[in-house]
Amino acid sequence: MSTSLIIEQAINGLLTGAIYALFAMGLALMMGVMDVVNTAHGEMFMLGAYAALGAALGIGVGPWIYLPLAALTGFAIGVAIDLATLRPLRRRRGVDIHLSSMILTFGIAMVIQNLALQTIGPKFYKAPELWPGASEIFGMIFINEQLLAAGIAGLTMGLLTLGLRFTPLGRAVRATAQNPSAARLVGIDTGRIATITFGIGAALAAVAGALLGPLYYVQPTMGSAILLKGFAVVIVGGMGSVPGAVVGALLLGVAESLGGTVLSYGYKDAIGFMLLGVMLLVRPNGLFGTPLRVQG
Amino acid sequence: MMAGRSAAVLHVVAAVSAAAVVCLVGAGLNDYWLRITATAANFAIVALAWGFLLGFAGQLNFAPAAIWGAGGYAAAILMTRYGWNPWAAAIGAAGCGAIIGVILVLPAMRLQRIYLGLFTLGFGELMRLTIINEAQFTHGPSGFGLSSVRFGGLLDTSYGMLVVTVCLLGSAYLFFLFLLRSRHGLYFQAMRDDQVAADARGVNIALCKFWAFFASSIVMALAGALFAYQSRYVSPEMLHVEYSFQFVVMSLFGGVRTLIGPIVGAAAITFLLDLLRAWEAWRLVLLGILVCANVLLFPHGVIGALWSYVHYRRADSLLARRFGQESHFRVAAPDQASK
């Protein structure tokens, strides 16, 4: 294989990885701030894709309207789910929040996915392309749609990082992630922060879904595959670490893209889990993780 | 649940007579219901092994379906490629389960709780993808049928399948029961409650984890082999995460701090989904709502909630008899949430 092909594949992997990163960022935020393992993240991704698809095909609006619309849909659904189910769970003492939230959100995922199957049906849809064709950069060929999606994903992540760093709300979110009781002591309403975090995480998943709409097919079970990859990425990056999740996702994108070319294509989806296994043997805390708490 | 020798005898008698009753009633069922009952019993075996692993040994394994499916594949490949007879192939499947169990002990030594859970989730998916890709052994994504295999005897009829499955369920129940009543049962529970403290008191954590994964994986793989015999077909779908979660949900629905809970949960959910066949995807919406209710309203499962209610009533009435209705010595209502 020639060097330019390898570079081309690596960059393609980074482009896919950017969308994984957007997805995994929400997952990592939820784990870091509220210790919630969100199995319904794939369904939020799917709902975002449908919201964007509906707006694009039904009303005929462009991406600058349907992307925020998908984000808003995701945020509203996330907040509703949190208030209805996760908040009562948080208020209980002595619960293994990781396992309970994982099973709880699995129930929610089942409800959402089957409602979608029953109402929209298992049909495959494809969102309209925004920027058809491909461009040639330094002799390497890239699909425009993918460049655009990765660009928007990068922009969203950049904005979120700035928000987390410099706004009062972002500081409150980070404080809650670091030490919830200390955050409460200085007057942060950690319950409210958790609800908002869940909403933001869901919105990120929804935007990722909306961005993948024109690249892949939209259908009710599209969330399952990316969910498992998201979990792998979040562990590789270190549970609950947002920069870790982003780096892990980019790494996964590149590994998948190169591995799909070097190894057989059938094992492409397995690479994430291999990465996970190797990482756990070499460095169980993940790339950016803090040492594991011994017992919860 | 485990006190005294008479209680042990009672459990054995109860398990044997329950199995006998199912087998007797089965004689009067038509083929369709025989298959459903055998499926429920099969799922109950896996749910039981999973519930044992989490509820008594405290190890989270999100790949029960991968072990179950691997057992099915191992038996199917041994029969079709190497011409083993079904009983020998089932033992081969158990061996396959044992190997997977031993492999899973390695991450279990490094990781705990949800970290182990997410690792096993990935491990199961890796196994499914391997089976899809190694098509020269497994016939790839579509799986393969066992029509070329001569089963003969009990395994040829639906009724015989039901009897064999129920016998395995009964044996698995008694096996886990006696494992828990032994010294090791206490070690398991000490490890579950506080691994560091158990380690400090001299419990061999590595050995405990080994036995817990080894035993539960063998049982899961055996159930998978029986499922392959029953459906005469194996496909990579058996290893899918959806199946794993199905076993998890069944187990938690019944309650994992008892051995009977997962069996009840598996039977309840299998029959419920079958009775509501006509509802198509709506029944899964209903199941999703049940899962949420399970976590929020009865986190220790149906049986757990029932048990604590019974114990509460018994203790309450005892105290009331001793100290009068108005006494201060009333038992606080059982706190479902506390561990």
XYZ file of C-alpha atoms in Angstrom:
635
model
C 0.000 0.000 0.000
C 1.347 3.407 -0.917
C 2.035 6.096 1.654
C -0.459 8.528 0.164
C -3.211 5.921 0.407
C -2.382 5.360 4.062
C -2.481 9.095 4.737
C -5.741 9.396 2.850
C -7.263 6.547 4.871
C -5.978 8.031 8.127
C -7.558 11.391 7.339
C -10.801 9.691 6.354
C -10.640 7.931 9.713
C -10.215 11.267 11.482
C -13.300 12.561 9.666
C -15.405 9.606 10.849
C -13.756 9.861 14.252
C -14.976 13.443 14.611
C -18.571 12.233 14.539
C -17.792 9.402 16.972
C -16.188 12.056 19.161
C -19.333 14.171 19.155
C -21.336 11.118 20.169
C -18.852 9.937 22.803
C -18.462 13.421 24.276
C -22.069 13.352 25.449
C -21.603 9.869 26.856
C -18.455 10.946 28.725
C -20.147 14.084 30.096
C -23.009 12.003 31.488
C -20.619 9.514 33.066
C -18.313 12.166 34.454
C -20.925 14.502 35.898
C -23.709 12.159 36.940
C -22.192 8.632 36.887
C -24.879 7.599 34.412
C -24.121 4.921 31.826
C -26.554 5.966 29.146
C -27.657 2.972 27.086
C -30.296 5.169 25.426
C -27.605 7.372 23.846
C -27.949 5.509 20.553
C -31.675 6.242 20.546
C -31.023 9.956 21.066
C -28.680 9.749 18.097
C -31.449 8.079 16.097
C -34.079 10.637 17.137
C -31.732 13.461 16.154
C -31.310 11.903 12.726
C -35.084 11.622 12.307
C -35.689 15.163 13.543
C -33.215 16.504 10.994
C -34.581 14.263 8.265
C -38.145 15.326 9.000
C -37.201 19.001 8.945
C -35.139 18.640 5.764
C -37.664 16.574 3.803
C -40.918 17.775 5.375
C -40.379 21.526 5.707
C -37.434 21.762 3.382
C -35.118 23.761 5.642
C -31.329 23.821 5.341
C -28.736 22.509 7.791
C -28.402 25.823 9.628
C -31.967 25.360 10.792
C -32.246 21.605 11.099
C -29.037 21.060 13.066
C -30.079 23.394 15.910
C -33.527 21.860 15.659
C -32.061 18.366 16.165
C -30.025 19.682 19.096
C -33.120 21.218 20.668
C -35.087 17.985 20.185
C -32.276 16.004 21.818
C -32.024 18.493 24.686
C -35.772 18.418 25.352
C -35.899 14.612 25.276
C -32.827 14.364 27.512
C -34.257 16.747 30.094
C -37.623 14.972 30.039
C -36.003 11.551 30.528
C -33.833 12.861 33.335
C -36.693 14.501 35.210
C -38.998 11.520 34.816
C -36.605 8.673 35.610
C -33.017 9.548 36.554
C -33.850 12.186 39.146
C -35.883 9.773 41.314
C -32.983 7.309 40.995
C -30.414 9.916 42.115
C -32.440 10.722 45.197
C -32.290 7.177 46.458
C -29.497 6.108 48.763
C -27.359 3.021 48.447
C -28.028 2.381 44.757
C -25.333 1.206 42.366
C -25.999 4.174 40.108
C -23.891 2.799 37.233
C -25.774 -0.467 36.920
C -29.199 0.962 37.785
C -28.901 3.795 35.286
C -27.607 1.410 32.643
C -30.605 -0.910 33.010
C -33.019 1.999 33.349
C -31.811 3.692 30.180
C -31.872 0.310 28.443
C -35.601 0.160 29.231
C -35.998 3.696 27.855
C -34.034 2.731 24.733
C -36.371 -0.216 24.199
C -39.408 2.041 24.503
C -38.028 4.677 22.089
C -36.696 2.210 19.523
C -39.863 0.149 19.372
C -42.091 3.221 19.298
C -40.059 4.368 16.289
C -40.336 0.946 14.663
C -44.066 0.908 15.248
C -44.820 4.464 14.131
C -42.198 5.244 11.462
C -41.515 1.663 10.431
C -38.277 -0.122 9.599
C -37.867 1.769 6.312
C -34.446 3.142 5.383
C -34.321 6.864 4.636
C -31.507 8.952 3.308
C -31.252 12.657 4.052
C -30.586 15.010 1.119
C -26.924 15.707 0.437
C -25.724 19.161 1.346
C -22.522 19.327 -0.602
C -22.495 16.599 -3.245
C -19.363 15.269 -4.881
C -15.794 14.956 -3.759
C -12.821 17.287 -3.592
C -9.199 16.681 -4.318
C -6.715 18.055 -1.781
C -2.988 17.423 -2.382
C -3.888 14.552 -4.676
C -6.071 12.871 -2.062
C -9.786 12.517 -2.631
C -12.322 13.231 0.095
C -16.088 13.099 0.106
C -17.388 16.626 0.589
C -20.273 15.545 2.764
C -17.855 13.913 5.174
C -15.609 16.983 5.297
C -18.624 19.138 6.083
C -19.950 16.787 8.786
C -16.544 16.546 10.458
C -16.163 20.325 10.280
C -19.504 20.924 11.945
C -18.768 18.247 14.551
C -15.430 19.905 15.321
C -17.102 23.305 15.568
C -19.748 21.987 17.974
C -17.134 20.324 20.153
C -15.028 23.483 20.154
C -17.992 25.585 21.226
C -18.872 23.124 23.967
C -15.297 23.034 25.264
C -15.209 26.833 25.381
C -18.574 26.808 27.128
C -17.393 24.306 29.715
C -14.255 26.314 30.342
C -15.444 29.894 30.424
C -19.140 30.171 31.274
C -20.526 30.029 34.839
C -22.711 27.059 33.866
C -19.697 25.238 32.416
C -17.711 25.854 35.578
C -20.610 24.510 37.644
C -20.732 21.389 35.458
C -16.992 20.805 35.893
C -17.204 21.407 39.623
C -20.008 18.848 39.916
C -17.949 16.337 37.974
C -14.928 16.881 40.211
C -16.643 16.690 43.564
C -20.427 16.787 43.932
C -20.523 17.402 47.675
C -17.992 20.226 47.480
C -20.017 21.694 44.603
C -23.143 21.597 46.767
C -21.243 23.278 49.595
C -20.427 26.280 47.424
C -24.051 26.616 46.395
C -24.292 24.718 43.131
C -27.625 22.987 42.589
C -26.092 19.688 41.485
C -29.466 18.158 40.677
C -30.165 20.934 38.186
C -26.654 20.626 36.746
C -27.181 16.884 36.274
C -30.442 17.495 34.411
C -28.837 20.112 32.160
C -25.834 17.837 31.544
C -28.084 15.006 30.482
C -29.877 17.379 28.124
C -26.596 18.620 26.629
C -25.307 15.071 26.221
C -28.495 14.040 24.467
C -28.280 17.128 22.232
C -24.725 16.150 21.212
C -25.891 12.664 20.287
C -28.778 14.150 18.306
C -26.467 16.468 16.353
C -24.176 13.521 15.596
C -27.221 11.642 14.281
C -28.301 14.591 12.172
C -24.784 14.869 10.687
C -24.680 11.175 9.792
C -28.112 11.362 8.118
C -26.818 12.347 4.659
C -23.870 9.912 4.892
C -25.626 6.737 5.970
C -29.166 5.487 6.104
C -31.580 6.609 8.788
C -33.577 3.810 10.430
C -34.877 2.985 13.934
C -32.047 0.611 14.928
C -29.176 2.790 13.694
C -28.169 3.636 17.277
C -27.059 0.167 18.433
C -23.738 -0.116 16.583
C -22.496 3.371 17.444
C -23.532 2.918 21.080
C -21.124 0.006 21.572
C -18.359 1.960 19.858
C -19.161 4.900 22.097
C -18.740 2.757 25.204
C -15.433 1.408 23.916
C -14.204 4.941 23.206
C -15.260 6.246 26.605
C -13.356 3.483 28.403
C -10.300 3.868 26.178
C -10.290 7.589 26.922
C -10.871 7.082 30.636
C -14.394 6.868 32.084
C -15.949 10.297 32.294
C -13.044 12.201 30.758
C -14.280 14.473 27.957
C -10.893 15.119 26.275
C -10.155 11.408 26.668
C -13.359 10.529 24.848
C -12.514 12.892 21.977
C -8.971 11.543 21.583
C -10.237 7.972 21.931
C -12.868 8.556 19.248
C -10.369 10.034 16.773
C -8.043 7.117 17.507
C -10.874 4.669 16.886
C -11.789 6.376 13.634
C -8.227 6.133 12.323
C -7.759 2.563 13.614
C -10.979 1.450 11.946
C -10.146 3.120 8.690
C -6.583 1.752 8.516
C -7.559 -1.604 10.013
C -10.370 -1.978 7.489
C -7.775 -1.613 4.724
C -4.935 -3.624 6.280
C -6.936 -6.376 8.020
C -10.086 -7.762 6.461
C -13.016 -5.405 6.079
C -15.278 -7.718 8.109
C -13.292 -7.059 11.264
C -13.594 -3.271 10.934
C -16.312 -3.043 13.583
C -14.306 -5.267 15.924
C -11.293 -2.928 16.073
C -12.852 -0.727 18.739
C -13.202 -3.676 21.082
C -9.672 -4.895 20.371
C -8.437 -1.399 21.187
C -10.478 -1.601 24.376
C -8.962 -4.940 25.361
C -5.397 -3.791 24.736
C -5.995 -0.553 26.612
C -7.397 -2.345 29.643
C -4.367 -4.627 29.775
C -1.823 -1.842 29.340
C -3.501 1.010 31.118
C -6.797 0.125 32.810
C -7.586 3.726 33.716
C -7.723 4.799 30.097
C -5.759 7.532 28.378
C -6.845 10.440 30.552
C -8.484 8.561 33.406
C -7.919 8.973 37.083
C -7.220 5.761 39.044
C -10.317 3.641 39.607
C -12.185 4.152 42.796
C -11.815 0.900 44.679
C -15.427 0.430 45.709
C -18.406 2.695 45.223
C -32.687 -18.491 52.501
C -30.014 -20.855 53.584
C -30.411 -22.080 57.103
C -30.110 -25.559 58.410
C -30.034 -29.006 56.934
C -33.811 -29.359 56.780
C -34.002 -26.273 54.587
C -31.544 -27.915 52.190
C -33.675 -31.054 52.008
C -36.707 -28.853 51.467
C -34.987 -27.087 48.553
C -34.011 -30.372 46.936
C -37.518 -31.782 47.327
C -39.044 -28.546 46.014
C -36.721 -28.397 42.975
C -37.234 -32.052 42.068
C -40.992 -31.919 42.477
C -41.242 -28.634 40.539
C -39.276 -30.224 37.680
C -41.474 -33.330 37.884
C -44.651 -31.232 37.803
C -43.463 -29.323 34.717
C -42.595 -32.622 33.006
C -45.981 -34.156 33.890
C -47.946 -31.089 32.785
C -45.796 -30.997 29.659
C -47.152 -34.389 28.625
C -50.528 -32.720 28.057
C -49.279 -29.668 26.128
C -49.337 -29.299 22.372
C -46.143 -28.876 20.393
C -46.261 -25.075 20.366
C -46.541 -24.735 24.127
C -43.910 -27.422 24.641
C -41.485 -25.316 22.646
C -42.364 -22.119 24.503
C -42.007 -23.815 27.884
C -38.670 -25.348 26.897
C -37.496 -21.915 25.686
C -38.562 -20.347 28.983
C -36.675 -23.045 30.904
C -33.620 -22.532 28.693
C -33.614 -18.762 29.245
C -34.157 -19.426 32.947
C -30.917 -21.440 33.094
C -28.913 -18.543 31.632
C -30.704 -15.971 33.800
C -30.010 -18.146 36.856
C -26.287 -18.371 36.088
C -26.135 -14.629 35.405
C -28.066 -13.805 38.556
C -25.736 -15.998 40.588
C -22.711 -14.190 39.174
C -24.029 -10.703 39.985
C -26.223 -11.370 42.999
C -23.871 -13.598 44.984
C -20.396 -13.063 43.558
C -20.878 -9.382 42.635
C -19.388 -9.757 39.132
C -21.034 -7.903 36.267
C -20.970 -9.847 33.013
C -22.732 -8.309 30.027
C -21.887 -11.166 27.687
C -24.193 -13.994 28.831
C -25.586 -14.361 25.314
C -22.078 -14.605 23.866
C -21.269 -17.541 26.154
C -24.684 -19.085 25.516
C -24.306 -18.676 21.754
C -20.724 -19.941 21.800
C -21.975 -23.064 23.581
C -24.566 -23.519 20.840
C -21.942 -23.046 18.109
C -19.453 -25.364 19.809
C -22.018 -28.161 20.030
C -23.255 -27.566 16.472
C -19.751 -27.554 14.969
C -18.706 -30.658 16.924
C -21.767 -32.500 15.629
C -21.771 -31.368 12.004
C -18.027 -31.255 11.305
C -16.702 -33.958 13.580
C -19.728 -36.217 13.862
C -19.928 -36.218 17.662
C -23.163 -37.415 19.177
C -25.308 -34.703 20.816
C -24.557 -35.672 24.408
C -20.800 -35.624 23.835
C -21.168 -32.352 21.927
C -22.989 -30.845 24.917
C -19.987 -31.741 27.067
C -17.785 -30.124 24.428
C -19.969 -27.014 24.669
C -19.497 -27.017 28.435
C -15.735 -27.170 27.830
C -16.015 -24.188 25.499
C -17.946 -22.337 28.211
C -15.243 -23.230 30.728
C -12.550 -21.766 28.464
C -14.496 -18.514 28.024
C -15.060 -18.389 31.766
C -11.333 -18.695 32.402
C -10.607 -15.968 29.831
C -13.109 -13.665 31.550
C -11.397 -14.152 34.909
C -8.367 -12.216 33.607
C -10.185 -8.883 33.088
C -12.198 -9.587 36.244
C -8.941 -9.531 38.194
C -8.159 -6.026 36.986
C -11.580 -4.461 36.660
C -14.583 -4.104 38.877
C -18.266 -3.456 38.550
C -19.318 -1.354 35.567
C -15.809 -1.360 34.087
C -15.920 -5.137 33.996
C -19.486 -4.924 32.660
C -18.509 -2.680 29.752
C -15.441 -4.796 29.018
C -17.543 -7.960 28.818
C -20.038 -6.110 26.603
C -17.209 -5.458 24.149
C -15.870 -8.991 24.567
C -19.246 -10.459 23.641
C -19.504 -8.262 20.565
C -15.968 -9.293 19.570
C -17.009 -12.935 19.792
C -20.075 -12.289 17.645
C -17.989 -10.528 14.978
C -15.431 -13.359 15.046
C -18.179 -15.910 14.439
C -19.558 -13.831 11.568
C -16.122 -13.507 9.975
C -14.673 -17.010 10.446
C -17.091 -18.344 7.860
C -15.139 -21.524 7.080
C -16.102 -22.828 10.539
C -19.329 -21.000 11.236
C -20.956 -20.420 7.827
C -20.852 -16.667 8.436
C -23.667 -14.267 9.228
C -26.576 -16.536 8.284
C -25.645 -19.400 10.604
C -26.420 -23.002 9.748
C -29.018 -25.691 10.391
C -28.565 -29.027 12.146
C -30.815 -31.022 9.820
C -27.937 -33.419 9.002
C -27.539 -34.458 12.646
C -29.237 -37.591 13.952
C -30.477 -36.679 17.418
C -32.458 -39.724 18.363
C -33.989 -40.568 21.721
C -35.106 -37.796 24.047
C -33.687 -35.006 21.916
C -35.897 -35.884 18.927
C -39.240 -34.750 20.314
C -40.357 -31.417 21.719
C -41.468 -33.158 24.886
C -38.077 -34.814 25.320
C -36.357 -31.440 24.813
C -38.569 -29.953 27.513
C -37.702 -32.769 29.938
C -33.963 -32.431 29.276
C -34.043 -28.632 29.614
C -36.061 -28.723 32.820
C -33.700 -31.358 34.255
C -30.733 -29.115 33.451
C -32.523 -26.164 35.059
C -33.219 -28.200 38.201
C -29.632 -29.472 38.375
C -28.236 -25.974 37.813
C -30.458 -24.643 40.592
C -29.317 -27.333 43.023
C -25.700 -26.910 41.924
C -25.730 -23.167 42.673
C -27.674 -23.795 45.869
C -25.064 -26.189 47.219
C -22.233 -24.006 45.987
C -23.735 -21.147 48.014
C -24.298 -23.314 51.074
C -20.687 -24.405 51.033
C -17.823 -22.406 52.501
C -17.288 -20.923 49.043
C -20.768 -19.447 49.057
C -19.813 -17.326 52.044
C -16.535 -16.349 50.362
C -18.482 -15.254 47.263
C -20.811 -13.099 49.289
C -17.990 -11.604 51.317
C -16.262 -10.690 48.052
C -19.482 -9.182 46.708
C -20.075 -7.048 49.794
C -16.546 -5.709 50.134
C -13.717 -7.126 48.100
C -10.955 -5.368 50.019
C -12.281 -6.427 53.403
C -12.774 -10.011 52.202
C -9.230 -10.038 50.837
C -7.914 -8.728 54.147
C -9.734 -11.507 56.004
C -8.009 -14.136 53.921
C -10.587 -14.862 51.227
C -8.776 -15.909 48.057
C -10.305 -13.363 45.687
C -8.662 -14.793 42.564
C -9.954 -18.281 43.314
C -13.432 -16.958 44.088
C -13.630 -15.061 40.816
C -12.310 -18.074 38.984
C -14.988 -20.387 40.394
C -17.757 -17.851 39.912
C -16.971 -17.259 36.226
C -16.068 -20.889 35.568
C -19.279 -22.315 37.019
C -21.652 -19.751 35.550
C -20.052 -19.904 32.077
C -20.302 -23.695 31.939
C -23.977 -23.553 32.817
C -24.652 -20.843 30.213
C -22.830 -22.768 27.483
C -24.735 -25.975 28.278
C -28.007 -24.076 27.971
C -26.809 -22.705 24.622
C -26.132 -26.230 23.341
C -29.633 -27.308 24.364
C -31.095 -24.248 22.659
C -29.298 -25.182 19.459
C -30.713 -28.734 19.692
C -34.157 -27.339 20.309
C -34.209 -24.855 17.443
C -32.079 -27.115 15.172
C -30.251 -23.984 14.080
C -27.473 -21.684 15.207
C -26.906 -18.107 14.054
C -24.719 -15.206 15.203
C -27.937 -13.563 16.434
C -27.640 -15.837 19.491
C -24.561 -13.871 20.574
C -26.137 -10.486 20.018
C -26.108 -7.854 22.754
C -29.899 -7.781 22.573
C -29.985 -11.350 23.858
C -27.466 -10.509 26.577
C -29.622 -7.658 27.765
C -32.638 -9.921 27.589
C -31.024 -12.309 30.067
C -29.936 -9.398 32.259
C -33.451 -7.967 32.290
C -35.018 -11.353 33.077
C -32.609 -11.871 35.937
C -33.083 -8.427 37.456
C -36.843 -8.581 36.945
C -37.061 -11.602 39.215
C -34.344 -10.331 41.553
C -30.729 -11.464 41.763
C -30.317 -11.839 45.514
C -32.279 -15.084 45.366
C -31.739 -18.099 43.140
C -35.437 -18.473 42.367
C -35.784 -14.833 41.212
C -34.055 -15.148 37.813
C -36.036 -18.319 37.058
C -39.314 -16.549 37.813
C -38.193 -13.505 35.821
C -37.234 -15.574 32.769
C -40.498 -17.527 32.829
C -42.603 -14.400 33.355
C -40.993 -12.412 30.538
C -40.885 -15.310 28.052
C -44.556 -16.133 28.537
C -45.588 -12.480 28.624
C -43.851 -11.729 25.307
C -45.381 -14.821 23.758
C -48.910 -14.105 24.953
C -48.701 -10.593 23.510
C -47.387 -11.770 20.111
C -50.203 -9.976 18.319
C -48.988 -6.624 19.664
C -45.775 -6.765 17.598
C -43.352 -4.015 18.665
C -45.802 -2.646 21.249
C -45.035 -5.583 23.521
C -41.381 -4.519 23.582
C -42.497 -0.991 24.461
C -44.384 -2.546 27.362
C -41.331 -4.571 28.354
C -39.223 -1.395 28.271
C -41.677 0.275 30.641
C -41.540 -2.797 32.903
C -37.737 -2.573 32.945
C -37.904 1.079 34.036
C -40.481 0.203 36.695
C -38.223 -2.609 37.856
C -35.295 -0.249 38.467
C -37.382 2.541 39.990
C -40.104 0.742 41.930
C -38.854 -2.740 42.826
C -35.061 -2.680 42.428
C -34.656 -6.054 44.131
C -36.977 -7.704 41.658
C -40.401 -9.251 42.046
C -39.164 -12.001 44.334
C -36.980 -9.614 46.331
C -39.937 -7.311 46.922
C -42.144 -10.263 47.854
C -39.582 -11.676 50.278
C -38.949 -8.397 52.056
C -42.702 -7.844 52.358
C -43.191 -11.305 53.859
C -40.292 -10.845 56.285
C -41.547 -7.406 57.224
C -45.024 -8.682 57.947
C -43.709 -11.598 59.953
C -41.349 -9.489 62.079
C -44.007 -6.846 62.486
C -46.652 -9.249 63.710
C -44.175 -10.902 66.073
C -43.315 -7.562 67.651
C -46.942 -6.538 67.780
C -47.812 -9.732 69.654
C -44.944 -9.202 72.079
C -45.285 -5.480 72.742
C -48.792 -4.580 71.621
C -49.993 -2.669 68.568
C -49.039 0.757 69.903
C -45.478 -0.124 70.912
C -42.433 1.728 69.659
C -40.838 -1.544 68.725
C -42.287 -1.688 65.239
C -40.147 -2.749 62.342
C -39.389 0.045 59.933
C -40.822 -0.628 56.505
C -38.199 -2.410 54.430
C -36.094 0.073 52.564
C -36.000 -1.364 49.094
C -33.206 0.890 48.009
C -30.648 0.123 50.673
C -28.254 -2.680 49.997
